[in-house]
CSV table of C-alpha atoms in Angstrom, one decimal:
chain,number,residue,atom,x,y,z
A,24,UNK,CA,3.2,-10.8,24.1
A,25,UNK,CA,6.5,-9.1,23.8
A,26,UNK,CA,8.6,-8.2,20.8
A,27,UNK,CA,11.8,-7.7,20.3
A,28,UNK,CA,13.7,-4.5,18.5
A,29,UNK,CA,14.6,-5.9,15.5
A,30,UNK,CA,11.6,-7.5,15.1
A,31,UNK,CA,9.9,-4.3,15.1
A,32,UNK,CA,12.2,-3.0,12.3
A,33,UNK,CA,11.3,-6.0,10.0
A,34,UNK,CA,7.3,-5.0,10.4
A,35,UNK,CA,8.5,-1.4,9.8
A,36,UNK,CA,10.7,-2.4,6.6
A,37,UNK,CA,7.9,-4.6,5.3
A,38,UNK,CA,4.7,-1.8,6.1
A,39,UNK,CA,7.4,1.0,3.9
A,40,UNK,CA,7.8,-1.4,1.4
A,41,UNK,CA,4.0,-2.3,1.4
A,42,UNK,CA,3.2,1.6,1.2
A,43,UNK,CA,5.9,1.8,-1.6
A,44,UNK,CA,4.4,-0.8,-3.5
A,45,UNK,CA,0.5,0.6,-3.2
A,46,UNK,CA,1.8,3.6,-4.3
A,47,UNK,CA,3.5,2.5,-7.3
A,48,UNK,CA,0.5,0.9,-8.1
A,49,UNK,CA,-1.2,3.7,-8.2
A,50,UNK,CA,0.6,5.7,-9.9
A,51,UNK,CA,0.9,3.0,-12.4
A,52,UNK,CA,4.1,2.3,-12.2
A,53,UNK,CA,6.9,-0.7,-12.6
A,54,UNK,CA,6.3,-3.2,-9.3
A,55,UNK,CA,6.8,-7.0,-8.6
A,56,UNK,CA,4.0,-7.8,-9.4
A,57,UNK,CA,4.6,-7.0,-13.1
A,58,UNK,CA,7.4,-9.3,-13.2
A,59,UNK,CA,5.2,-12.1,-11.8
A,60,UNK,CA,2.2,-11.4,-14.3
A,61,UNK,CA,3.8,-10.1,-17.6
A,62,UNK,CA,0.8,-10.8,-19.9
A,63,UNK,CA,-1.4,-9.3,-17.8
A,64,UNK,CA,-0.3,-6.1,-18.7
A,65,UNK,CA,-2.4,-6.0,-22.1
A,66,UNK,CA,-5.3,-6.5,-20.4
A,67,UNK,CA,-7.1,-3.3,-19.4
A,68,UNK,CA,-8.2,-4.5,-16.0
A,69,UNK,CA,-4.4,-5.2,-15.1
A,70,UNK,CA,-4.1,-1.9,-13.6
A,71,UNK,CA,-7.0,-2.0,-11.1
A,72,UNK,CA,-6.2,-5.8,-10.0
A,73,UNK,CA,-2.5,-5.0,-9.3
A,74,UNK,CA,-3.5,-1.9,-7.4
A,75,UNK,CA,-6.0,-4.6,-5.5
A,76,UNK,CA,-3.0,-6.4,-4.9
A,77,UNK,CA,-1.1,-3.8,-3.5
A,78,UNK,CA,-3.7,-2.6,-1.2
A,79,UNK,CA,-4.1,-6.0,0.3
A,80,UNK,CA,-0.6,-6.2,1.1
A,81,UNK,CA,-0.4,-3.1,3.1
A,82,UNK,CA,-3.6,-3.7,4.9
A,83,UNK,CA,-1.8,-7.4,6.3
A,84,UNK,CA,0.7,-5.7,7.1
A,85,UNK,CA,-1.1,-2.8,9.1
A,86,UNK,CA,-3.2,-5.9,10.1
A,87,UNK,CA,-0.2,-7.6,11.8
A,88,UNK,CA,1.3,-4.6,13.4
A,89,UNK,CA,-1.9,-3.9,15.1
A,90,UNK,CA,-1.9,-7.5,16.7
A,91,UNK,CA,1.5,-6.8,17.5
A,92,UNK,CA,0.7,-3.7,19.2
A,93,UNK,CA,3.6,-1.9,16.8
A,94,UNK,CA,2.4,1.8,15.9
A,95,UNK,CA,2.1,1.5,12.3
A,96,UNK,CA,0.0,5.2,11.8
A,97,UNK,CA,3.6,7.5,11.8
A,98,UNK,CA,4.3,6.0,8.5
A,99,UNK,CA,1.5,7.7,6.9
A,100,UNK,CA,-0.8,10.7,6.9
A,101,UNK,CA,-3.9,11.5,8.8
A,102,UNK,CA,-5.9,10.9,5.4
A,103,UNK,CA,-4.2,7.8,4.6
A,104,UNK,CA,-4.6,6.3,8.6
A,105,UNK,CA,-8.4,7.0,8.1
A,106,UNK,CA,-8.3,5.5,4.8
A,107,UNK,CA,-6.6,2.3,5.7
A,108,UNK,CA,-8.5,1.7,9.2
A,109,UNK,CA,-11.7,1.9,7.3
A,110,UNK,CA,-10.0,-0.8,4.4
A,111,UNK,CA,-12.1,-0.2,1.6
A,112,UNK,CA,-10.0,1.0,-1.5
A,113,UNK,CA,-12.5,2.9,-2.8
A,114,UNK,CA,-12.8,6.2,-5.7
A,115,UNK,CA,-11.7,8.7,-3.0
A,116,UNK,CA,-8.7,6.3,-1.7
A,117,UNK,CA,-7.3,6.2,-5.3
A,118,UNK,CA,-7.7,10.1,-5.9
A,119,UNK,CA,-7.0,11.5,-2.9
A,120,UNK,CA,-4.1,9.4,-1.4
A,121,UNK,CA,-1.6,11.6,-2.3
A,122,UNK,CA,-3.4,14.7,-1.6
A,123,UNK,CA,-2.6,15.0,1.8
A,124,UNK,CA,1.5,15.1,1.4
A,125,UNK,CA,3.5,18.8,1.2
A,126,UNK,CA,4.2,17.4,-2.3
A,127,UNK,CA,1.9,16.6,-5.3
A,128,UNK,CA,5.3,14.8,-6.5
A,129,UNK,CA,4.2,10.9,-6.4
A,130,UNK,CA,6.8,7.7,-6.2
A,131,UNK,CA,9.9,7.8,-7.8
């Protein structure tokens, strides 16, 4: 199956935008998801569901690009490919994701 350019871009957008989003999560910051499940932030479990959230998005999204046969792994480092392919968000996911970029400065 072929695909089209710009169709390529979209998956591109959509994986950045998923990656964005995880990593907002994890640093605990202000996503989308907020906004669609205000009350949920007094609950203390909030945090770890959203970050759920976030992680499932970006694995559909690496899921589709690999059907697709669009390289997904550029966007990311060689930590964060190996943590994705083996799609478990586990301990060393959450502590370590960032750990691998020239900067310890997380999502703006």
């Amino acid at each position: 199956m072929g695909i089209e350019n710009g169709s390529i871009e979209y998956f591109m957008t959509k994986l950045g935008e998923a990656k964005t989003h995880f990593e907002r999560a994890l640093d605990c910051k202000h996503t989308e998801f907020d906004d669609l499940y205000p009350y949920m932030i007094e609950h203390p479990q909030f945090f770890w569901y959203k970050r759920y959230v976030a992680w499932s998005e970006l694995l559909t999204i690496v899921k589709l690009c690999t059907e697709l046969t669009i390289e997904w792994e550029q966007q990311f480092s060689v930590a964060q490919v190996e943590y994705i392919q083996k799609r478990v968000m586990s301990s060393k996911v959450l502590d370590f994701w960032f750990e691998t970029n020239d900067s310890k400065e997380h999502v703006s």
